[in-house]
PDB file of C-alpha atoms and ligand atoms in Angstrom:
ATOM      1  CA  MET A   1     -15.026  27.357  74.549  1.00  0.00           C
ATOM      2  CA  ALA A   2     -13.521  24.481  76.447  1.00  0.00           C
ATOM      3  CA  ARG A   3     -10.533  22.647  75.070  1.00  0.00           C
ATOM      4  CA  ARG A   4     -11.620  19.430  73.348  1.00  0.00           C
ATOM      5  CA  ARG A   5      -9.984  16.084  73.562  1.00  0.00           C
ATOM      6  CA  GLN A   6      -8.118  15.076  70.425  1.00  0.00           C
ATOM      7  CA  LEU A   7      -8.915  11.502  69.443  1.00  0.00           C
ATOM      8  CA  TYR A   8      -6.940  11.028  66.255  1.00  0.00           C
ATOM      9  CA  GLU A   9      -4.637  12.959  63.956  1.00  0.00           C
ATOM     10  CA  GLY A  10      -4.427  11.917  60.322  1.00  0.00           C
ATOM     11  CA  LYS A  11      -2.465  13.361  57.425  1.00  0.00           C
ATOM     12  CA  ALA A  12      -4.991  16.037  56.502  1.00  0.00           C
ATOM     13  CA  LYS A  13      -7.481  16.070  59.370  1.00  0.00           C
ATOM     14  CA  ILE A  14      -7.796  15.877  63.140  1.00  0.00           C
ATOM     15  CA  LEU A  15     -10.730  14.314  64.968  1.00  0.00           C
ATOM     16  CA  PHE A  16     -11.869  15.726  68.306  1.00  0.00           C
ATOM     17  CA  GLU A  17     -14.439  14.513  70.750  1.00  0.00           C
ATOM     18  CA  GLY A  18     -17.821  15.972  69.787  1.00  0.00           C
ATOM     19  CA  PRO A  19     -20.181  18.033  71.948  1.00  0.00           C
ATOM     20  CA  GLU A  20     -22.498  15.075  72.528  1.00  0.00           C
ATOM     21  CA  PRO A  21     -22.107  11.290  72.531  1.00  0.00           C
ATOM     22  CA  GLY A  22     -21.917   9.774  69.077  1.00  0.00           C
ATOM     23  CA  THR A  23     -20.517  12.931  67.484  1.00  0.00           C
ATOM     24  CA  LEU A  24     -17.025  14.063  66.538  1.00  0.00           C
ATOM     25  CA  VAL A  25     -15.521  17.308  65.311  1.00  0.00           C
ATOM     26  CA  GLN A  26     -13.533  16.945  62.103  1.00  0.00           C
ATOM     27  CA  TYR A  27     -10.841  19.632  61.706  1.00  0.00           C
ATOM     28  CA  PHE A  28      -9.318  20.218  58.238  1.00  0.00           C
ATOM     29  CA  LYS A  29      -5.587  20.997  58.156  1.00  0.00           C
ATOM     30  CA  ASP A  30      -3.587  22.677  55.398  1.00  0.00           C
ATOM     31  CA  ASP A  31      -1.069  19.813  55.501  1.00  0.00           C
ATOM     32  CA  ALA A  32      -0.708  17.790  52.346  1.00  0.00           C
ATOM     33  CA  THR A  33       1.085  14.511  51.774  1.00  0.00           C
ATOM     34  CA  ALA A  34       1.611  12.374  48.718  1.00  0.00           C
ATOM     35  CA  PHE A  35       3.143   9.022  47.858  1.00  0.00           C
ATOM     36  CA  ASN A  36       2.431   7.594  51.314  1.00  0.00           C
ATOM     37  CA  SER A  37       3.822  10.607  53.103  1.00  0.00           C
ATOM     38  CA  GLN A  38       7.174  10.590  51.290  1.00  0.00           C
ATOM     39  CA  LYS A  39       6.271  14.055  50.066  1.00  0.00           C
ATOM     40  CA  LYS A  40       5.009  16.550  52.624  1.00  0.00           C
ATOM     41  CA  GLY A  41       3.896  20.130  52.277  1.00  0.00           C
ATOM     42  CA  THR A  42       1.326  22.755  53.058  1.00  0.00           C
ATOM     43  CA  ILE A  43      -1.346  24.075  50.769  1.00  0.00           C
ATOM     44  CA  THR A  44      -2.358  27.422  52.251  1.00  0.00           C
ATOM     45  CA  GLY A  45      -6.101  27.621  52.771  1.00  0.00           C
ATOM     46  CA  LYS A  46      -6.712  24.003  51.739  1.00  0.00           C
ATOM     47  CA  GLY A  47      -8.405  23.098  55.026  1.00  0.00           C
ATOM     48  CA  VAL A  48     -10.886  25.949  54.717  1.00  0.00           C
ATOM     49  CA  LEU A  49     -11.721  25.028  51.135  1.00  0.00           C
ATOM     50  CA  ASN A  50     -11.947  21.269  51.703  1.00  0.00           C
ATOM     51  CA  ASN A  51     -14.210  21.820  54.719  1.00  0.00           C
ATOM     52  CA  ARG A  52     -16.555  23.818  52.468  1.00  0.00           C
ATOM     53  CA  ILE A  53     -16.318  21.576  49.426  1.00  0.00           C
ATOM     54  CA  SER A  54     -16.854  18.390  51.423  1.00  0.00           C
ATOM     55  CA  GLU A  55     -19.793  19.967  53.281  1.00  0.00           C
ATOM     56  CA  TYR A  56     -21.384  20.974  49.993  1.00  0.00           C
ATOM     57  CA  LEU A  57     -20.909  17.588  48.304  1.00  0.00           C
ATOM     58  CA  MET A  58     -22.067  15.580  51.345  1.00  0.00           C
ATOM     59  CA  LEU A  59     -25.188  17.754  51.667  1.00  0.00           C
ATOM     60  CA  ARG A  60     -26.047  17.342  47.982  1.00  0.00           C
ATOM     61  CA  LEU A  61     -25.466  13.563  48.260  1.00  0.00           C
ATOM     62  CA  GLY A  62     -27.650  13.478  51.367  1.00  0.00           C
ATOM     63  CA  GLU A  63     -30.431  15.124  49.362  1.00  0.00           C
ATOM     64  CA  ILE A  64     -30.479  12.216  46.904  1.00  0.00           C
ATOM     65  CA  GLY A  65     -30.573   9.701  49.745  1.00  0.00           C
ATOM     66  CA  VAL A  66     -26.917   8.784  50.168  1.00  0.00           C
ATOM     67  CA  PRO A  67     -26.408   8.460  53.935  1.00  0.00           C
ATOM     68  CA  THR A  68     -23.332  10.347  55.185  1.00  0.00           C
ATOM     69  CA  HIS A  69     -21.592  11.047  58.480  1.00  0.00           C
ATOM     70  CA  PHE A  70     -21.958  14.808  57.953  1.00  0.00           C
ATOM     71  CA  VAL A  71     -24.082  16.756  60.439  1.00  0.00           C
ATOM     72  CA  ARG A  72     -23.177  20.423  59.956  1.00  0.00           C
ATOM     73  CA  ARG A  73     -20.279  22.754  59.419  1.00  0.00           C
ATOM     74  CA  LEU A  74     -19.207  24.484  62.625  1.00  0.00           C
ATOM     75  CA  ASN A  75     -16.747  27.090  61.372  1.00  0.00           C
ATOM     76  CA  MET A  76     -14.110  27.703  58.683  1.00  0.00           C
ATOM     77  CA  ARG A  77     -12.149  24.556  59.444  1.00  0.00           C
ATOM     78  CA  GLU A  78     -14.431  22.277  61.420  1.00  0.00           C
ATOM     79  CA  GLN A  79     -17.498  20.196  60.850  1.00  0.00           C
ATOM     80  CA  LEU A  80     -19.633  18.130  63.177  1.00  0.00           C
ATOM     81  CA  ILE A  81     -19.908  14.497  62.095  1.00  0.00           C
ATOM     82  CA  ARG A  82     -21.501  11.324  63.395  1.00  0.00           C
ATOM     83  CA  GLU A  83     -19.048   8.935  64.985  1.00  0.00           C
ATOM     84  CA  VAL A  84     -18.711   5.852  62.807  1.00  0.00           C
ATOM     85  CA  GLU A  85     -16.526   2.770  62.762  1.00  0.00           C
ATOM     86  CA  ILE A  86     -14.376   3.322  59.696  1.00  0.00           C
ATOM     87  CA  ILE A  87     -14.191   0.349  57.344  1.00  0.00           C
ATOM     88  CA  PRO A  88     -10.475   0.033  56.474  1.00  0.00           C
ATOM     89  CA  VAL A  89     -11.085  -0.063  52.732  1.00  0.00           C
ATOM     90  CA  GLU A  90     -10.465   2.837  50.356  1.00  0.00           C
ATOM     91  CA  VAL A  91     -12.895   2.587  47.471  1.00  0.00           C
ATOM     92  CA  VAL A  92     -11.581   4.181  44.268  1.00  0.00           C
ATOM     93  CA  VAL A  93     -13.792   4.792  41.224  1.00  0.00           C
ATOM     94  CA  ARG A  94     -12.305   5.634  37.857  1.00  0.00           C
ATOM     95  CA  ASN A  95     -14.064   7.099  34.817  1.00  0.00           C
ATOM     96  CA  VAL A  96     -10.985   8.202  32.896  1.00  0.00           C
ATOM     97  CA  ALA A  97      -7.518   6.597  33.034  1.00  0.00           C
ATOM     98  CA  ALA A  98      -5.022   8.489  35.223  1.00  0.00           C
ATOM     99  CA  GLY A  99      -2.547   8.041  38.053  1.00  0.00           C
ATOM    100  CA  SER A 100      -1.750   4.540  39.236  1.00  0.00           C
ATOM    101  CA  LEU A 101      -4.091   2.868  36.734  1.00  0.00           C
ATOM    102  CA  SER A 102      -2.268   4.492  33.811  1.00  0.00           C
ATOM    103  CA  LYS A 103       1.079   3.569  35.293  1.00  0.00           C
ATOM    104  CA  ARG A 104       0.186  -0.027  36.146  1.00  0.00           C
ATOM    105  CA  LEU A 105      -1.624  -0.923  32.934  1.00  0.00           C
ATOM    106  CA  GLY A 106       0.067   1.399  30.452  1.00  0.00           C
ATOM    107  CA  ILE A 107      -3.147   3.173  29.482  1.00  0.00           C
ATOM    108  CA  PRO A 108      -2.449   6.817  28.580  1.00  0.00           C
ATOM    109  CA  GLU A 109      -3.822   9.411  31.013  1.00  0.00           C
ATOM    110  CA  GLY A 110      -7.029  10.900  29.685  1.00  0.00           C
ATOM    111  CA  THR A 111      -8.317   7.711  28.022  1.00  0.00           C
ATOM    112  CA  ARG A 112     -12.041   7.406  28.723  1.00  0.00           C
ATOM    113  CA  LEU A 113     -12.645   3.993  30.308  1.00  0.00           C
ATOM    114  CA  PRO A 114     -15.217   1.659  28.707  1.00  0.00           C
ATOM    115  CA  ARG A 115     -17.130   1.735  31.987  1.00  0.00           C
ATOM    116  CA  SER A 116     -16.561   2.999  35.511  1.00  0.00           C
ATOM    117  CA  ILE A 117     -14.066   0.798  37.318  1.00  0.00           C
ATOM    118  CA  ILE A 118     -14.056   0.241  41.085  1.00  0.00           C
ATOM    119  CA  GLU A 119     -10.887  -0.706  42.941  1.00  0.00           C
ATOM    120  CA  TYR A 120     -10.205  -1.412  46.613  1.00  0.00           C
ATOM    121  CA  TYR A 121      -7.193  -0.513  48.707  1.00  0.00           C
ATOM    122  CA  TYR A 122      -6.516  -1.709  52.248  1.00  0.00           C
ATOM    123  CA  LYS A 123      -6.376   1.431  54.421  1.00  0.00           C
ATOM    124  CA  ASN A 124      -3.083   0.886  56.213  1.00  0.00           C
ATOM    125  CA  ASP A 125      -0.308   3.494  56.205  1.00  0.00           C
ATOM    126  CA  ALA A 126       2.385   1.063  57.344  1.00  0.00           C
ATOM    127  CA  LEU A 127       1.675  -1.111  54.298  1.00  0.00           C
ATOM    128  CA  GLN A 128       1.266   1.921  52.011  1.00  0.00           C
ATOM    129  CA  SER A 129      -2.396   1.085  51.370  1.00  0.00           C
ATOM    130  CA  PRO A 130      -1.986  -1.853  48.958  1.00  0.00           C
ATOM    131  CA  MET A 131      -4.582  -2.682  46.344  1.00  0.00           C
ATOM    132  CA  VAL A 132      -6.717  -5.661  47.371  1.00  0.00           C
ATOM    133  CA  ALA A 133      -9.533  -7.747  45.907  1.00  0.00           C
ATOM    134  CA  GLU A 134     -12.991  -8.243  47.423  1.00  0.00           C
ATOM    135  CA  GLU A 135     -11.749 -11.726  48.381  1.00  0.00           C
ATOM    136  CA  HIS A 136      -9.156 -10.263  50.760  1.00  0.00           C
ATOM    137  CA  ILE A 137     -11.667  -7.853  52.254  1.00  0.00           C
ATOM    138  CA  THR A 138     -14.239 -10.515  53.089  1.00  0.00           C
ATOM    139  CA  ALA A 139     -11.714 -13.253  53.977  1.00  0.00           C
ATOM    140  CA  PHE A 140      -9.928 -11.031  56.489  1.00  0.00           C
ATOM    141  CA  GLY A 141     -13.202  -9.639  57.814  1.00  0.00           C
ATOM    142  CA  TRP A 142     -12.537  -5.964  57.033  1.00  0.00           C
ATOM    143  CA  ALA A 143     -16.058  -5.892  55.583  1.00  0.00           C
ATOM    144  CA  GLY A 144     -18.737  -8.515  54.981  1.00  0.00           C
ATOM    145  CA  THR A 145     -20.335  -9.344  51.640  1.00  0.00           C
ATOM    146  CA  GLN A 146     -23.464  -7.349  52.544  1.00  0.00           C
ATOM    147  CA  ASP A 147     -21.273  -4.376  53.532  1.00  0.00           C
ATOM    148  CA  MET A 148     -19.481  -4.663  50.191  1.00  0.00           C
ATOM    149  CA  ASP A 149     -22.772  -4.763  48.261  1.00  0.00           C
ATOM    150  CA  ASP A 150     -23.928  -1.642  50.106  1.00  0.00           C
ATOM    151  CA  MET A 151     -20.611   0.130  49.524  1.00  0.00           C
ATOM    152  CA  VAL A 152     -20.566  -0.669  45.800  1.00  0.00           C
ATOM    153  CA  ALA A 153     -24.184   0.432  45.313  1.00  0.00           C
ATOM    154  CA  LEU A 154     -23.528   3.696  47.173  1.00  0.00           C
ATOM    155  CA  THR A 155     -20.249   4.292  45.333  1.00  0.00           C
ATOM    156  CA  LEU A 156     -21.905   3.928  41.927  1.00  0.00           C
ATOM    157  CA  ARG A 157     -24.660   6.376  42.911  1.00  0.00           C
ATOM    158  CA  ILE A 158     -22.085   8.809  44.272  1.00  0.00           C
ATOM    159  CA  ASN A 159     -20.103   8.521  41.045  1.00  0.00           C
ATOM    160  CA  ASP A 160     -23.112   9.124  38.779  1.00  0.00           C
ATOM    161  CA  PHE A 161     -24.340  12.038  40.842  1.00  0.00           C
ATOM    162  CA  LEU A 162     -20.970  13.751  41.276  1.00  0.00           C
ATOM    163  CA  THR A 163     -20.061  13.212  37.620  1.00  0.00           C
ATOM    164  CA  GLY A 164     -23.164  15.180  36.636  1.00  0.00           C
ATOM    165  CA  LEU A 165     -22.753  17.792  39.335  1.00  0.00           C
ATOM    166  CA  PHE A 166     -19.159  18.528  38.325  1.00  0.00           C
ATOM    167  CA  LEU A 167     -19.898  18.420  34.603  1.00  0.00           C
ATOM    168  CA  GLY A 168     -22.495  21.119  35.230  1.00  0.00           C
ATOM    169  CA  VAL A 169     -19.701  23.450  36.375  1.00  0.00           C
ATOM    170  CA  GLY A 170     -17.260  22.527  33.618  1.00  0.00           C
ATOM    171  CA  ILE A 171     -15.279  19.866  35.488  1.00  0.00           C
ATOM    172  CA  THR A 172     -14.627  16.231  34.511  1.00  0.00           C
ATOM    173  CA  LEU A 173     -14.656  13.826  37.476  1.00  0.00           C
ATOM    174  CA  VAL A 174     -11.762  11.601  36.416  1.00  0.00           C
ATOM    175  CA  ASP A 175     -11.575   9.450  39.561  1.00  0.00           C
ATOM    176  CA  PHE A 176     -11.976   9.683  43.324  1.00  0.00           C
ATOM    177  CA  LYS A 177     -11.577   7.796  46.577  1.00  0.00           C
ATOM    178  CA  VAL A 178     -14.240   7.373  49.237  1.00  0.00           C
ATOM    179  CA  GLU A 179     -14.364   5.747  52.654  1.00  0.00           C
ATOM    180  CA  PHE A 180     -17.342   4.313  54.466  1.00  0.00           C
ATOM    181  CA  GLY A 181     -18.168   3.735  58.101  1.00  0.00           C
ATOM    182  CA  ARG A 182     -20.596   1.717  60.171  1.00  0.00           C
ATOM    183  CA  LEU A 183     -23.122   3.874  61.969  1.00  0.00           C
ATOM    184  CA  TYR A 184     -24.792   2.194  64.937  1.00  0.00           C
ATOM    185  CA  GLU A 185     -28.241   3.510  65.840  1.00  0.00           C
ATOM    186  CA  ASN A 186     -30.291   1.685  68.461  1.00  0.00           C
ATOM    187  CA  ASP A 187     -29.969  -1.921  67.340  1.00  0.00           C
ATOM    188  CA  ASP A 188     -29.362  -1.077  63.694  1.00  0.00           C
ATOM    189  CA  MET A 189     -26.178  -0.699  61.706  1.00  0.00           C
ATOM    190  CA  ARG A 190     -25.987   1.274  58.464  1.00  0.00           C
ATOM    191  CA  ILE A 191     -23.111   1.868  56.088  1.00  0.00           C
ATOM    192  CA  VAL A 192     -22.618   5.608  55.556  1.00  0.00           C
ATOM    193  CA  LEU A 193     -20.256   7.738  53.509  1.00  0.00           C
ATOM    194  CA  ALA A 194     -17.491   9.067  55.801  1.00  0.00           C
ATOM    195  CA  ASP A 195     -14.156  10.938  55.621  1.00  0.00           C
ATOM    196  CA  GLU A 196     -14.278  13.756  53.041  1.00  0.00           C
ATOM    197  CA  ILE A 197     -14.820  14.397  49.347  1.00  0.00           C
ATOM    198  CA  SER A 198     -12.550  17.177  48.137  1.00  0.00           C
ATOM    199  CA  PRO A 199      -9.815  17.913  45.584  1.00  0.00           C
ATOM    200  CA  ASP A 200      -7.497  15.978  47.947  1.00  0.00           C
ATOM    201  CA  ASN A 201      -9.168  12.713  47.004  1.00  0.00           C
ATOM    202  CA  CYS A 202     -10.637  13.394  43.562  1.00  0.00           C
ATOM    203  CA  ARG A 203      -9.085  14.020  40.181  1.00  0.00           C
ATOM    204  CA  LEU A 204     -10.890  16.989  38.692  1.00  0.00           C
ATOM    205  CA  TRP A 205     -10.008  18.273  35.238  1.00  0.00           C
ATOM    206  CA  ASP A 206     -11.336  21.351  33.504  1.00  0.00           C
ATOM    207  CA  SER A 207     -13.704  19.818  30.970  1.00  0.00           C
ATOM    208  CA  LYS A 208     -12.562  22.108  28.125  1.00  0.00           C
ATOM    209  CA  THR A 209      -8.791  22.267  28.650  1.00  0.00           C
ATOM    210  CA  ASN A 210      -8.195  19.135  30.818  1.00  0.00           C
ATOM    211  CA  GLU A 211      -6.218  21.357  33.177  1.00  0.00           C
ATOM    212  CA  LYS A 212      -5.785  19.651  36.558  1.00  0.00           C
ATOM    213  CA  MET A 213      -7.724  21.213  39.437  1.00  0.00           C
ATOM    214  CA  ASP A 214      -6.824  18.814  42.273  1.00  0.00           C
ATOM    215  CA  LYS A 215      -4.031  17.418  44.449  1.00  0.00           C
ATOM    216  CA  ASP A 216      -2.097  16.193  41.417  1.00  0.00           C
ATOM    217  CA  ARG A 217      -0.916  19.829  41.161  1.00  0.00           C
ATOM    218  CA  PHE A 218       0.844  19.242  44.511  1.00  0.00           C
ATOM    219  CA  ARG A 219       1.910  15.637  43.809  1.00  0.00           C
ATOM    220  CA  ARG A 220       3.465  16.601  40.470  1.00  0.00           C
ATOM    221  CA  ASP A 221       4.738  20.091  41.376  1.00  0.00           C
ATOM    222  CA  LEU A 222       2.527  21.786  38.803  1.00  0.00           C
ATOM    223  CA  GLY A 223       2.154  25.019  40.802  1.00  0.00           C
ATOM    224  CA  LYS A 224      -0.995  27.062  41.460  1.00  0.00           C
ATOM    225  CA  VAL A 225      -2.298  24.467  43.899  1.00  0.00           C
ATOM    226  CA  GLU A 226      -4.291  26.832  46.144  1.00  0.00           C
ATOM    227  CA  GLU A 227      -5.708  28.553  43.084  1.00  0.00           C
ATOM    228  CA  ALA A 228      -6.966  25.240  41.706  1.00  0.00           C
ATOM    229  CA  TYR A 229      -8.782  24.291  44.937  1.00  0.00           C
ATOM    230  CA  GLN A 230     -10.226  27.802  45.087  1.00  0.00           C
ATOM    231  CA  GLU A 231     -11.433  27.566  41.496  1.00  0.00           C
ATOM    232  CA  VAL A 232     -13.262  24.298  42.269  1.00  0.00           C
ATOM    233  CA  ALA A 233     -15.023  26.035  45.192  1.00  0.00           C
ATOM    234  CA  ARG A 234     -15.752  29.094  43.046  1.00  0.00           C
ATOM    235  CA  ARG A 235     -17.346  27.014  40.300  1.00  0.00           C
ATOM    236  CA  LEU A 236     -19.456  25.173  42.858  1.00  0.00           C
ATOM    237  CA  GLY A 237     -20.571  28.621  44.087  1.00  0.00           C
ATOM    238  CA  ILE A 238     -19.242  28.115  47.615  1.00  0.00           C
ATOM    239  CA  LEU A 239     -16.093  30.215  48.025  1.00  0.00           C
ATOM    240  CA  PRO A 240     -15.898  31.096  51.753  1.00  0.00           C
ATOM    241  CA  GLU A 241     -17.126  34.664  52.313  1.00  0.00           C
ATOM    242  CA  ALA A 242     -13.884  35.643  53.995  1.00  0.00           C
ATOM    243  CA  GLY A 243     -11.848  34.028  51.209  1.00  0.00           C
ATOM    244  CA  VAL A 244      -8.846  31.820  51.738  1.00  0.00           C
ATOM    245  CA  ARG A 245      -7.019  34.608  53.549  1.00  0.00           C
ATOM    246  CA  ASP A 246      -9.006  33.708  56.658  1.00  0.00           C
ATOM    247  CA  LEU A 247      -6.615  30.980  57.563  1.00  0.00           C
ATOM    248  CA  LYS A 248      -6.457  31.067  61.325  1.00  0.00           C
ATOM    249  CA  GLY A 249      -7.720  27.988  63.104  1.00  0.00           C
ATOM    250  CA  PRO A 250     -10.336  28.442  65.787  1.00  0.00           C
ATOM    251  CA  GLU A 251      -9.006  29.682  69.130  1.00  0.00           C
ATOM    252  CA  THR A 252     -10.004  26.464  70.875  1.00  0.00           C
ATOM    253  CA  LEU A 253      -7.325  24.577  68.982  1.00  0.00           C
ATOM    254  CA  GLN A 254      -4.375  26.774  69.858  1.00  0.00           C
TER     255      GLN A 254
HETATM  256  P1  TMP B 301      -4.308   6.697  42.172  1.00  0.00           P
HETATM  257  O1  TMP B 301      -4.432   6.871  40.692  1.00  0.00           O
HETATM  258  O2  TMP B 301      -3.047   7.294  42.725  1.00  0.00           O
HETATM  259  O3  TMP B 301      -4.485   5.277  42.583  1.00  0.00           O
HETATM  260  O4  TMP B 301      -5.506   7.521  42.842  1.00  0.00           O
HETATM  261  C1  TMP B 301      -6.845   7.280  42.512  1.00  0.00           C
HETATM  262  C2  TMP B 301      -7.736   8.291  43.209  1.00  0.00           C
HETATM  263  O5  TMP B 301      -7.707   8.106  44.612  1.00  0.00           O
HETATM  264  C3  TMP B 301      -7.332   9.746  42.976  1.00  0.00           C
HETATM  265  O6  TMP B 301      -8.517  10.513  42.804  1.00  0.00           O
HETATM  266  C4  TMP B 301      -6.644  10.162  44.239  1.00  0.00           C
HETATM  267  C5  TMP B 301      -7.266   9.283  45.281  1.00  0.00           C
HETATM  268  N1  TMP B 301      -6.335   8.876  46.315  1.00  0.00           N
HETATM  269  C6  TMP B 301      -6.573   9.215  47.642  1.00  0.00           C
HETATM  270  O7  TMP B 301      -7.559   9.890  47.945  1.00  0.00           O
HETATM  271  N2  TMP B 301      -5.694   8.799  48.584  1.00  0.00           N
HETATM  272  C7  TMP B 301      -4.603   8.065  48.303  1.00  0.00           C
HETATM  273  O8  TMP B 301      -3.854   7.708  49.210  1.00  0.00           O
HETATM  274  C8  TMP B 301      -4.367   7.710  46.932  1.00  0.00           C
HETATM  275  C9  TMP B 301      -3.156   6.903  46.553  1.00  0.00           C
HETATM  276  C10 TMP B 301      -5.262   8.135  45.983  1.00  0.00           C
END
């Protein structure tokens, strides 16, 4: 296969030009960062697992009518996606107190929140993705009020659906982060779910023991990081056939 042009390299993924206009190839790396890249590491096999997990969750969300950028998985580490204009807002939903919410407001981790809480962060590495209000987002034109309404409605549906899906396999969806993009088709523009949904951007706790099964194991040096990601995939019934030992990237990327 021909070498593809790399368009963008992020902390956990690389985007390549897709095979046809309006498409991109999203490549999942094993690299992991935390605390705005102050902590860097590798989680062996993470890219393979996140590619699978994100494929699975985006397909299930698509089935209930949530529009996504996902087209199809291409191989162990790559998926074909629609090219979208990423809205520079990270939307976080919380069902149970944890992480920065616990720290900021002094609410013990594990406290069930009275209702799901949505927060926004400005997607900007140089500024360490600060928390912002809807006012900042609309005033600075990162997204319009209609975009925000669409994003909130989609986020709440995603949260309800994923909460049930994970609970069905013995996992509590504590919180997660999603990103949206603008998809232009003919003269229309639609807001679609973009980026990825994986243990990199969700907090997933075993619903019986509250054991952490997500990137907090890396952030907090809890050990057994790969095993946790693998267990999430196993419970969802989607462990890659070749297992996480098949770690080589596709030849085209070498
Ligand atoms: P937080 O408690 O650190 O604010 O994180 C809330 C959720 O957002 C958690 O599921 C992890 C996810 N997240 C990201 O995906 N990317 C980030 O850069 C941060 C800070 C959090």
